[in-house]
Amino acid sequence: MSCFECCIKCLGGVPYASLVATILCFSGVALFCGCGHVALTGTVSILEQHFSTTASDHALLSEVIQLMQYVIYGIASFFFLYGIILLAEGFYTTSAVKELHGEFKTTACGRCISGMFVFLTYVLGVAWLGVFGFSAVPVFMFYNIWSTCEVIKSLQTNMTVPGDQICVDIRQYGIIPWNAVPGKACGPILENICNTNEFYMSYHLFIVACAGAGATVIALIHFLMILSSNWAYLKDASKMQAYQDIKAKEEQELQDIQSRSKEQLNSYT
């Protein structure tokens, strides 16, 4: 076999569907974890500087955000290992592996592991749907603030109504208590908040984090289809293996009968 033919055969053993799903999963998780971590830090900074000057008012929120950042570290580590495991499972269950390494036999343990991955990926997919929906909440909040700032700018440009009466009250979202001071921002103060780097970065990073969560959901759905296909392949392979074992046993019995018949015929003659 030439080097070119060997390379073509090796490339034929790559599970491209699992590889694409793994890359998409890694990219989505990286965007969600990295951008979400930085965006949460910027959100705390905005609240402390403009909406809740007393530390005791947002102490619970700061603890929750810090806990979420630790959870982000765990999510990143878990999905890094889980993606590699699913990619390895794709390598060992693809039909090209059978062509590369010869005939292999599936076991009940292997089929059980494949079924377990299908169930676990389904559960993770449902969980990430919830994460995707939850990550859209800060995007909605920042969009409301940004749109309010745009209204203030348009009023100032047209010089119709002063924008001092247009306010954004963060307390209505429930992230800080109602006794937080000042709790809201109006007119030029709100416009200055929208012009800060913390607001600009946090808003766009939350959008990217939401997109990363959506990409992760798509990757898990892709993985679920791949794992279901691989499990069906292993199930069919086990049936074929049982058929071949029965066929080999019957052929061996037939050979034994023929050999005994020849022996009896020789002894008779």
PDB file of C-alpha atoms in Angstrom:
ATOM      1  CA  MET A   1       0.000   0.000   0.000  1.00  0.00           C
ATOM      2  CA  SER A   2       1.390   3.416  -0.977  1.00  0.00           C
ATOM      3  CA  CYS A   3       1.653   6.361   1.417  1.00  0.00           C
ATOM      4  CA  PHE A   4      -1.173   8.183  -0.372  1.00  0.00           C
ATOM      5  CA  GLU A   5      -3.514   5.189  -0.121  1.00  0.00           C
ATOM      6  CA  CYS A   6      -2.628   4.775   3.551  1.00  0.00           C
ATOM      7  CA  CYS A   7      -3.446   8.446   4.230  1.00  0.00           C
ATOM      8  CA  ILE A   8      -6.758   8.156   2.388  1.00  0.00           C
ATOM      9  CA  LYS A   9      -7.642   5.071   4.407  1.00  0.00           C
ATOM     10  CA  CYS A  10      -6.731   6.792   7.673  1.00  0.00           C
ATOM     11  CA  LEU A  11      -8.789   9.857   6.766  1.00  0.00           C
ATOM     12  CA  GLY A  12     -11.694   7.554   6.045  1.00  0.00           C
ATOM     13  CA  GLY A  13     -11.591   6.441   9.684  1.00  0.00           C
ATOM     14  CA  VAL A  14     -12.217   9.941  11.058  1.00  0.00           C
ATOM     15  CA  PRO A  15     -15.777  10.473  12.394  1.00  0.00           C
ATOM     16  CA  TYR A  16     -16.300  13.871  10.798  1.00  0.00           C
ATOM     17  CA  ALA A  17     -19.775  14.339  12.268  1.00  0.00           C
ATOM     18  CA  SER A  18     -18.456  13.835  15.811  1.00  0.00           C
ATOM     19  CA  LEU A  19     -15.497  16.095  15.036  1.00  0.00           C
ATOM     20  CA  VAL A  20     -17.757  18.934  13.856  1.00  0.00           C
ATOM     21  CA  ALA A  21     -20.030  18.520  16.880  1.00  0.00           C
ATOM     22  CA  THR A  22     -17.014  18.564  19.219  1.00  0.00           C
ATOM     23  CA  ILE A  23     -15.610  21.754  17.686  1.00  0.00           C
ATOM     24  CA  LEU A  24     -19.030  23.415  17.876  1.00  0.00           C
ATOM     25  CA  CYS A  25     -19.482  22.292  21.488  1.00  0.00           C
ATOM     26  CA  PHE A  26     -16.038  23.559  22.536  1.00  0.00           C
ATOM     27  CA  SER A  27     -16.611  26.882  20.766  1.00  0.00           C
ATOM     28  CA  GLY A  28     -20.054  27.385  22.306  1.00  0.00           C
ATOM     29  CA  VAL A  29     -18.952  26.496  25.833  1.00  0.00           C
ATOM     30  CA  ALA A  30     -15.844  28.691  25.522  1.00  0.00           C
ATOM     31  CA  LEU A  31     -17.906  31.680  24.372  1.00  0.00           C
ATOM     32  CA  PHE A  32     -20.514  31.176  27.078  1.00  0.00           C
ATOM     33  CA  CYS A  33     -18.049  30.682  29.919  1.00  0.00           C
ATOM     34  CA  GLY A  34     -15.481  33.315  28.909  1.00  0.00           C
ATOM     35  CA  CYS A  35     -17.868  36.083  27.886  1.00  0.00           C
ATOM     36  CA  GLY A  36     -20.331  35.294  30.674  1.00  0.00           C
ATOM     37  CA  HIS A  37     -17.621  35.490  33.338  1.00  0.00           C
ATOM     38  CA  VAL A  38     -16.376  38.904  32.176  1.00  0.00           C
ATOM     39  CA  ALA A  39     -19.921  40.220  31.646  1.00  0.00           C
ATOM     40  CA  LEU A  40     -20.948  39.273  35.184  1.00  0.00           C
ATOM     41  CA  THR A  41     -17.948  41.142  36.583  1.00  0.00           C
ATOM     42  CA  GLY A  42     -18.895  44.230  34.554  1.00  0.00           C
ATOM     43  CA  THR A  43     -22.506  43.992  35.732  1.00  0.00           C
ATOM     44  CA  VAL A  44     -21.439  44.035  39.380  1.00  0.00           C
ATOM     45  CA  SER A  45     -19.275  47.086  38.676  1.00  0.00           C
ATOM     46  CA  ILE A  46     -22.200  48.949  37.045  1.00  0.00           C
ATOM     47  CA  LEU A  47     -24.531  48.158  39.943  1.00  0.00           C
ATOM     48  CA  GLU A  48     -22.026  49.235  42.587  1.00  0.00           C
ATOM     49  CA  GLN A  49     -21.209  52.517  40.870  1.00  0.00           C
ATOM     50  CA  HIS A  50     -24.646  53.668  39.693  1.00  0.00           C
ATOM     51  CA  PHE A  51     -27.571  51.741  41.186  1.00  0.00           C
ATOM     52  CA  SER A  52     -26.595  50.401  44.618  1.00  0.00           C
ATOM     53  CA  THR A  53     -23.986  52.432  46.438  1.00  0.00           C
ATOM     54  CA  THR A  54     -24.484  50.580  49.730  1.00  0.00           C
ATOM     55  CA  ALA A  55     -22.600  47.281  49.795  1.00  0.00           C
ATOM     56  CA  SER A  56     -25.139  45.558  52.047  1.00  0.00           C
ATOM     57  CA  ASP A  57     -27.931  46.133  49.519  1.00  0.00           C
ATOM     58  CA  HIS A  58     -26.314  44.025  46.814  1.00  0.00           C
ATOM     59  CA  ALA A  59     -24.322  41.639  49.023  1.00  0.00           C
ATOM     60  CA  LEU A  60     -26.562  38.686  48.147  1.00  0.00           C
ATOM     61  CA  LEU A  61     -26.352  39.465  44.447  1.00  0.00           C
ATOM     62  CA  SER A  62     -22.545  39.643  44.628  1.00  0.00           C
ATOM     63  CA  GLU A  63     -22.425  36.222  46.310  1.00  0.00           C
ATOM     64  CA  VAL A  64     -24.745  34.733  43.700  1.00  0.00           C
ATOM     65  CA  ILE A  65     -22.662  36.144  40.846  1.00  0.00           C
ATOM     66  CA  GLN A  66     -19.463  34.849  42.442  1.00  0.00           C
ATOM     67  CA  LEU A  67     -21.068  31.413  42.782  1.00  0.00           C
ATOM     68  CA  MET A  68     -22.136  31.527  39.130  1.00  0.00           C
ATOM     69  CA  GLN A  69     -18.560  32.310  38.120  1.00  0.00           C
ATOM     70  CA  TYR A  70     -17.347  29.233  40.004  1.00  0.00           C
ATOM     71  CA  VAL A  71     -20.058  27.196  38.269  1.00  0.00           C
ATOM     72  CA  ILE A  72     -18.763  28.508  34.938  1.00  0.00           C
ATOM     73  CA  TYR A  73     -15.319  27.096  35.766  1.00  0.00           C
ATOM     74  CA  GLY A  74     -16.890  23.698  36.459  1.00  0.00           C
ATOM     75  CA  ILE A  75     -18.967  23.775  33.261  1.00  0.00           C
ATOM     76  CA  ALA A  76     -15.894  24.549  31.162  1.00  0.00           C
ATOM     77  CA  SER A  77     -13.878  21.698  32.714  1.00  0.00           C
ATOM     78  CA  PHE A  78     -16.709  19.166  32.483  1.00  0.00           C
ATOM     79  CA  PHE A  79     -17.559  19.840  28.850  1.00  0.00           C
ATOM     80  CA  PHE A  80     -13.900  19.769  27.854  1.00  0.00           C
ATOM     81  CA  LEU A  81     -13.650  16.197  29.152  1.00  0.00           C
ATOM     82  CA  TYR A  82     -17.126  15.187  27.963  1.00  0.00           C
ATOM     83  CA  GLY A  83     -16.461  16.441  24.434  1.00  0.00           C
ATOM     84  CA  ILE A  84     -13.239  14.424  24.236  1.00  0.00           C
ATOM     85  CA  ILE A  85     -15.044  11.312  25.509  1.00  0.00           C
ATOM     86  CA  LEU A  86     -17.813  11.671  22.926  1.00  0.00           C
ATOM     87  CA  LEU A  87     -15.248  12.221  20.182  1.00  0.00           C
ATOM     88  CA  ALA A  88     -13.409   9.051  21.256  1.00  0.00           C
ATOM     89  CA  GLU A  89     -16.719   7.180  21.309  1.00  0.00           C
ATOM     90  CA  GLY A  90     -17.330   8.372  17.763  1.00  0.00           C
ATOM     91  CA  PHE A  91     -13.942   7.041  16.664  1.00  0.00           C
ATOM     92  CA  TYR A  92     -14.567   3.592  18.126  1.00  0.00           C
ATOM     93  CA  THR A  93     -18.112   3.155  16.868  1.00  0.00           C
ATOM     94  CA  THR A  94     -17.745   4.405  13.326  1.00  0.00           C
ATOM     95  CA  SER A  95     -17.881   1.779  10.617  1.00  0.00           C
ATOM     96  CA  ALA A  96     -14.526   2.973   9.267  1.00  0.00           C
ATOM     97  CA  VAL A  97     -12.794   1.574  12.369  1.00  0.00           C
ATOM     98  CA  LYS A  98     -14.027  -1.854  11.373  1.00  0.00           C
ATOM     99  CA  GLU A  99     -12.391  -1.455   7.960  1.00  0.00           C
ATOM    100  CA  LEU A 100      -9.147  -0.222   9.485  1.00  0.00           C
ATOM    101  CA  HIS A 101      -8.667  -2.713  12.286  1.00  0.00           C
ATOM    102  CA  GLY A 102     -10.562  -5.712  10.992  1.00  0.00           C
ATOM    103  CA  GLU A 103     -13.612  -7.412  12.410  1.00  0.00           C
ATOM    104  CA  PHE A 104     -14.495  -6.477  15.964  1.00  0.00           C
ATOM    105  CA  LYS A 105     -17.124  -7.840  18.290  1.00  0.00           C
ATOM    106  CA  THR A 106     -19.567  -5.686  20.182  1.00  0.00           C
ATOM    107  CA  THR A 107     -20.375  -6.520  23.780  1.00  0.00           C
ATOM    108  CA  ALA A 108     -23.371  -5.851  25.988  1.00  0.00           C
ATOM    109  CA  CYS A 109     -21.199  -3.496  28.040  1.00  0.00           C
ATOM    110  CA  GLY A 110     -20.295  -1.452  24.947  1.00  0.00           C
ATOM    111  CA  ARG A 111     -23.944  -1.147  23.919  1.00  0.00           C
ATOM    112  CA  CYS A 112     -24.886  -0.167  27.482  1.00  0.00           C
ATOM    113  CA  ILE A 113     -22.216   2.567  27.521  1.00  0.00           C
ATOM    114  CA  SER A 114     -23.473   3.932  24.196  1.00  0.00           C
ATOM    115  CA  GLY A 115     -27.034   3.978  25.516  1.00  0.00           C
ATOM    116  CA  MET A 116     -25.835   5.751  28.677  1.00  0.00           C
ATOM    117  CA  PHE A 117     -24.180   8.460  26.549  1.00  0.00           C
ATOM    118  CA  VAL A 118     -27.431   8.926  24.612  1.00  0.00           C
ATOM    119  CA  PHE A 119     -29.385   9.432  27.844  1.00  0.00           C
ATOM    120  CA  LEU A 120     -26.759  11.723  29.408  1.00  0.00           C
ATOM    121  CA  THR A 121     -26.491  13.865  26.266  1.00  0.00           C
ATOM    122  CA  TYR A 122     -30.280  14.190  26.152  1.00  0.00           C
ATOM    123  CA  VAL A 123     -30.359  15.367  29.787  1.00  0.00           C
ATOM    124  CA  LEU A 124     -27.525  17.844  29.141  1.00  0.00           C
ATOM    125  CA  GLY A 125     -29.322  19.133  26.045  1.00  0.00           C
ATOM    126  CA  VAL A 126     -32.478  19.842  28.042  1.00  0.00           C
ATOM    127  CA  ALA A 127     -30.398  21.532  30.763  1.00  0.00           C
ATOM    128  CA  TRP A 128     -28.624  23.722  28.209  1.00  0.00           C
ATOM    129  CA  LEU A 129     -31.972  24.790  26.790  1.00  0.00           C
ATOM    130  CA  GLY A 130     -32.667  26.213  30.239  1.00  0.00           C
ATOM    131  CA  VAL A 131     -29.219  27.839  30.318  1.00  0.00           C
ATOM    132  CA  PHE A 132     -29.869  29.358  26.896  1.00  0.00           C
ATOM    133  CA  GLY A 133     -33.164  30.821  28.097  1.00  0.00           C
ATOM    134  CA  PHE A 134     -31.577  32.091  31.315  1.00  0.00           C
ATOM    135  CA  SER A 135     -28.703  33.742  29.402  1.00  0.00           C
ATOM    136  CA  ALA A 136     -31.245  35.722  27.386  1.00  0.00           C
ATOM    137  CA  VAL A 137     -32.510  37.484  30.543  1.00  0.00           C
ATOM    138  CA  PRO A 138     -29.508  39.844  31.006  1.00  0.00           C
ATOM    139  CA  VAL A 139     -29.554  40.535  27.267  1.00  0.00           C
ATOM    140  CA  PHE A 140     -33.181  41.641  27.611  1.00  0.00           C
ATOM    141  CA  MET A 141     -32.348  43.848  30.618  1.00  0.00           C
ATOM    142  CA  PHE A 142     -29.383  45.527  28.936  1.00  0.00           C
ATOM    143  CA  TYR A 143     -31.407  45.987  25.756  1.00  0.00           C
ATOM    144  CA  ASN A 144     -34.108  47.820  27.710  1.00  0.00           C
ATOM    145  CA  ILE A 145     -31.499  50.135  29.231  1.00  0.00           C
ATOM    146  CA  TRP A 146     -29.840  50.717  25.870  1.00  0.00           C
ATOM    147  CA  SER A 147     -33.156  51.413  24.115  1.00  0.00           C
ATOM    148  CA  THR A 148     -34.103  53.877  26.867  1.00  0.00           C
ATOM    149  CA  CYS A 149     -30.817  55.699  26.336  1.00  0.00           C
ATOM    150  CA  GLU A 150     -31.538  55.873  22.623  1.00  0.00           C
ATOM    151  CA  VAL A 151     -34.923  57.428  23.373  1.00  0.00           C
ATOM    152  CA  ILE A 152     -33.235  60.051  25.555  1.00  0.00           C
ATOM    153  CA  LYS A 153     -30.741  60.851  22.810  1.00  0.00           C
ATOM    154  CA  SER A 154     -33.497  61.215  20.223  1.00  0.00           C
ATOM    155  CA  LEU A 155     -35.474  63.555  22.479  1.00  0.00           C
ATOM    156  CA  GLN A 156     -32.418  65.704  23.025  1.00  0.00           C
ATOM    157  CA  THR A 157     -31.750  65.794  19.293  1.00  0.00           C
ATOM    158  CA  ASN A 158     -35.315  66.798  18.418  1.00  0.00           C
ATOM    159  CA  MET A 159     -35.578  69.099  21.458  1.00  0.00           C
ATOM    160  CA  THR A 160     -39.187  68.105  22.021  1.00  0.00           C
ATOM    161  CA  VAL A 161     -39.397  66.810  25.601  1.00  0.00           C
ATOM    162  CA  PRO A 162     -36.600  66.847  28.232  1.00  0.00           C
ATOM    163  CA  GLY A 163     -35.281  63.399  28.993  1.00  0.00           C
ATOM    164  CA  ASP A 164     -34.951  63.944  32.745  1.00  0.00           C
ATOM    165  CA  GLN A 165     -38.271  62.224  33.370  1.00  0.00           C
ATOM    166  CA  ILE A 166     -37.242  59.039  31.548  1.00  0.00           C
ATOM    167  CA  CYS A 167     -35.749  56.586  34.017  1.00  0.00           C
ATOM    168  CA  VAL A 168     -34.658  52.969  34.370  1.00  0.00           C
ATOM    169  CA  ASP A 169     -35.366  51.343  37.726  1.00  0.00           C
ATOM    170  CA  ILE A 170     -33.184  48.250  38.210  1.00  0.00           C
ATOM    171  CA  ARG A 171     -35.122  47.320  41.349  1.00  0.00           C
ATOM    172  CA  GLN A 172     -38.120  46.228  39.276  1.00  0.00           C
ATOM    173  CA  TYR A 173     -36.088  43.326  37.889  1.00  0.00           C
ATOM    174  CA  GLY A 174     -35.635  41.925  41.392  1.00  0.00           C
ATOM    175  CA  ILE A 175     -31.835  41.760  41.314  1.00  0.00           C
ATOM    176  CA  ILE A 176     -31.483  44.377  44.093  1.00  0.00           C
ATOM    177  CA  PRO A 177     -33.947  45.127  46.942  1.00  0.00           C
ATOM    178  CA  TRP A 178     -36.423  48.000  46.809  1.00  0.00           C
ATOM    179  CA  ASN A 179     -34.618  49.878  49.579  1.00  0.00           C
ATOM    180  CA  ALA A 180     -31.418  50.080  47.487  1.00  0.00           C
ATOM    181  CA  VAL A 181     -30.207  53.633  46.895  1.00  0.00           C
ATOM    182  CA  PRO A 182     -30.476  55.169  44.346  1.00  0.00           C
ATOM    183  CA  GLY A 183     -31.908  52.104  42.553  1.00  0.00           C
ATOM    184  CA  LYS A 184     -32.683  54.008  39.371  1.00  0.00           C
ATOM    185  CA  ALA A 185     -31.053  56.365  36.884  1.00  0.00           C
ATOM    186  CA  CYS A 186     -32.713  59.125  34.875  1.00  0.00           C
ATOM    187  CA  GLY A 187     -31.914  61.448  32.000  1.00  0.00           C
ATOM    188  CA  PRO A 188     -28.268  62.465  31.567  1.00  0.00           C
ATOM    189  CA  ILE A 189     -27.110  60.091  34.323  1.00  0.00           C
ATOM    190  CA  LEU A 190     -28.617  57.140  32.484  1.00  0.00           C
ATOM    191  CA  GLU A 191     -27.081  58.354  29.245  1.00  0.00           C
ATOM    192  CA  ASN A 192     -23.658  58.523  30.889  1.00  0.00           C
ATOM    193  CA  ILE A 193     -24.095  54.952  32.105  1.00  0.00           C
ATOM    194  CA  CYS A 194     -24.794  53.791  28.560  1.00  0.00           C
ATOM    195  CA  ASN A 195     -21.638  55.550  27.367  1.00  0.00           C
ATOM    196  CA  THR A 196     -19.351  53.755  29.839  1.00  0.00           C
ATOM    197  CA  ASN A 197     -17.046  50.957  28.716  1.00  0.00           C
ATOM    198  CA  GLU A 198     -18.476  48.601  31.372  1.00  0.00           C
ATOM    199  CA  PHE A 199     -21.983  48.884  29.939  1.00  0.00           C
ATOM    200  CA  TYR A 200     -20.854  48.579  26.321  1.00  0.00           C
ATOM    201  CA  MET A 201     -18.665  45.533  27.002  1.00  0.00           C
ATOM    202  CA  SER A 202     -21.134  43.783  29.316  1.00  0.00           C
ATOM    203  CA  TYR A 203     -24.022  44.232  26.882  1.00  0.00           C
ATOM    204  CA  HIS A 204     -22.165  42.781  23.920  1.00  0.00           C
ATOM    205  CA  LEU A 205     -20.512  40.041  25.978  1.00  0.00           C
ATOM    206  CA  PHE A 206     -23.915  38.886  27.239  1.00  0.00           C
ATOM    207  CA  ILE A 207     -25.088  38.700  23.616  1.00  0.00           C
ATOM    208  CA  VAL A 208     -22.058  36.578  22.681  1.00  0.00           C
ATOM    209  CA  ALA A 209     -22.555  34.378  25.760  1.00  0.00           C
ATOM    210  CA  CYS A 210     -26.197  33.806  24.762  1.00  0.00           C
ATOM    211  CA  ALA A 211     -25.068  32.895  21.243  1.00  0.00           C
ATOM    212  CA  GLY A 212     -22.506  30.503  22.737  1.00  0.00           C
ATOM    213  CA  ALA A 213     -25.220  28.806  24.785  1.00  0.00           C
ATOM    214  CA  GLY A 214     -27.303  28.416  21.615  1.00  0.00           C
ATOM    215  CA  ALA A 215     -24.317  26.928  19.775  1.00  0.00           C
ATOM    216  CA  THR A 216     -23.838  24.460  22.635  1.00  0.00           C
ATOM    217  CA  VAL A 217     -27.485  23.387  22.385  1.00  0.00           C
ATOM    218  CA  ILE A 218     -27.054  22.784  18.642  1.00  0.00           C
ATOM    219  CA  ALA A 219     -23.852  20.800  19.301  1.00  0.00           C
ATOM    220  CA  LEU A 220     -25.588  18.598  21.893  1.00  0.00           C
ATOM    221  CA  ILE A 221     -28.477  17.936  19.494  1.00  0.00           C
ATOM    222  CA  HIS A 222     -25.884  17.006  16.865  1.00  0.00           C
ATOM    223  CA  PHE A 223     -24.179  14.705  19.372  1.00  0.00           C
ATOM    224  CA  LEU A 224     -27.527  13.141  20.247  1.00  0.00           C
ATOM    225  CA  MET A 225     -28.201  12.261  16.606  1.00  0.00           C
ATOM    226  CA  ILE A 226     -24.680  10.825  16.230  1.00  0.00           C
ATOM    227  CA  LEU A 227     -24.911   8.748  19.413  1.00  0.00           C
ATOM    228  CA  SER A 228     -28.330   7.407  18.451  1.00  0.00           C
ATOM    229  CA  SER A 229     -26.948   6.384  15.062  1.00  0.00           C
ATOM    230  CA  ASN A 230     -23.912   4.745  16.675  1.00  0.00           C
ATOM    231  CA  TRP A 231     -26.098   2.898  19.165  1.00  0.00           C
ATOM    232  CA  ALA A 232     -28.279   1.583  16.337  1.00  0.00           C
ATOM    233  CA  TYR A 233     -25.112   0.517  14.493  1.00  0.00           C
ATOM    234  CA  LEU A 234     -23.853  -1.380  17.547  1.00  0.00           C
ATOM    235  CA  LYS A 235     -27.253  -3.019  17.962  1.00  0.00           C
ATOM    236  CA  ASP A 236     -27.273  -4.198  14.346  1.00  0.00           C
ATOM    237  CA  ALA A 237     -23.661  -5.326  14.688  1.00  0.00           C
ATOM    238  CA  SER A 238     -24.582  -7.433  17.722  1.00  0.00           C
ATOM    239  CA  LYS A 239     -27.401  -9.100  15.764  1.00  0.00           C
ATOM    240  CA  MET A 240     -25.048  -9.767  12.864  1.00  0.00           C
ATOM    241  CA  GLN A 241     -22.500 -11.155  15.311  1.00  0.00           C
ATOM    242  CA  ALA A 242     -25.083 -13.546  16.784  1.00  0.00           C
ATOM    243  CA  TYR A 243     -26.108 -14.652  13.281  1.00  0.00           C
ATOM    244  CA  GLN A 244     -22.499 -15.303  12.299  1.00  0.00           C
ATOM    245  CA  ASP A 245     -21.894 -17.300  15.507  1.00  0.00           C
ATOM    246  CA  ILE A 246     -24.943 -19.483  14.819  1.00  0.00           C
ATOM    247  CA  LYS A 247     -23.898 -19.919  11.202  1.00  0.00           C
ATOM    248  CA  ALA A 248     -20.350 -20.876  12.198  1.00  0.00           C
ATOM    249  CA  LYS A 249     -21.704 -23.360  14.734  1.00  0.00           C
ATOM    250  CA  GLU A 250     -23.971 -24.961  12.148  1.00  0.00           C
ATOM    251  CA  GLU A 251     -21.124 -25.201   9.642  1.00  0.00           C
ATOM    252  CA  GLN A 252     -18.914 -26.803  12.274  1.00  0.00           C
ATOM    253  CA  GLU A 253     -21.622 -29.347  13.108  1.00  0.00           C
ATOM    254  CA  LEU A 254     -22.061 -30.089   9.402  1.00  0.00           C
ATOM    255  CA  GLN A 255     -18.326 -30.628   9.022  1.00  0.00           C
ATOM    256  CA  ASP A 256     -18.328 -32.947  12.045  1.00  0.00           C
ATOM    257  CA  ILE A 257     -21.181 -34.990  10.550  1.00  0.00           C
ATOM    258  CA  GLN A 258     -19.380 -35.225   7.203  1.00  0.00           C
ATOM    259  CA  SER A 259     -16.131 -36.266   8.851  1.00  0.00           C
ATOM    260  CA  ARG A 260     -17.903 -38.974  10.910  1.00  0.00           C
ATOM    261  CA  SER A 261     -19.666 -40.213   7.792  1.00  0.00           C
ATOM    262  CA  LYS A 262     -16.363 -40.510   5.961  1.00  0.00           C
ATOM    263  CA  GLU A 263     -14.841 -42.366   8.897  1.00  0.00           C
ATOM    264  CA  GLN A 264     -17.749 -44.814   9.001  1.00  0.00           C
ATOM    265  CA  LEU A 265     -17.541 -45.313   5.239  1.00  0.00           C
ATOM    266  CA  ASN A 266     -13.806 -45.978   5.410  1.00  0.00           C
ATOM    267  CA  SER A 267     -14.234 -48.444   8.248  1.00  0.00           C
ATOM    268  CA  TYR A 268     -16.974 -50.252   6.299  1.00  0.00           C
ATOM    269  CA  THR A 269     -14.886 -50.523   3.160  1.00  0.00           C
TER     270      THR A 269
END
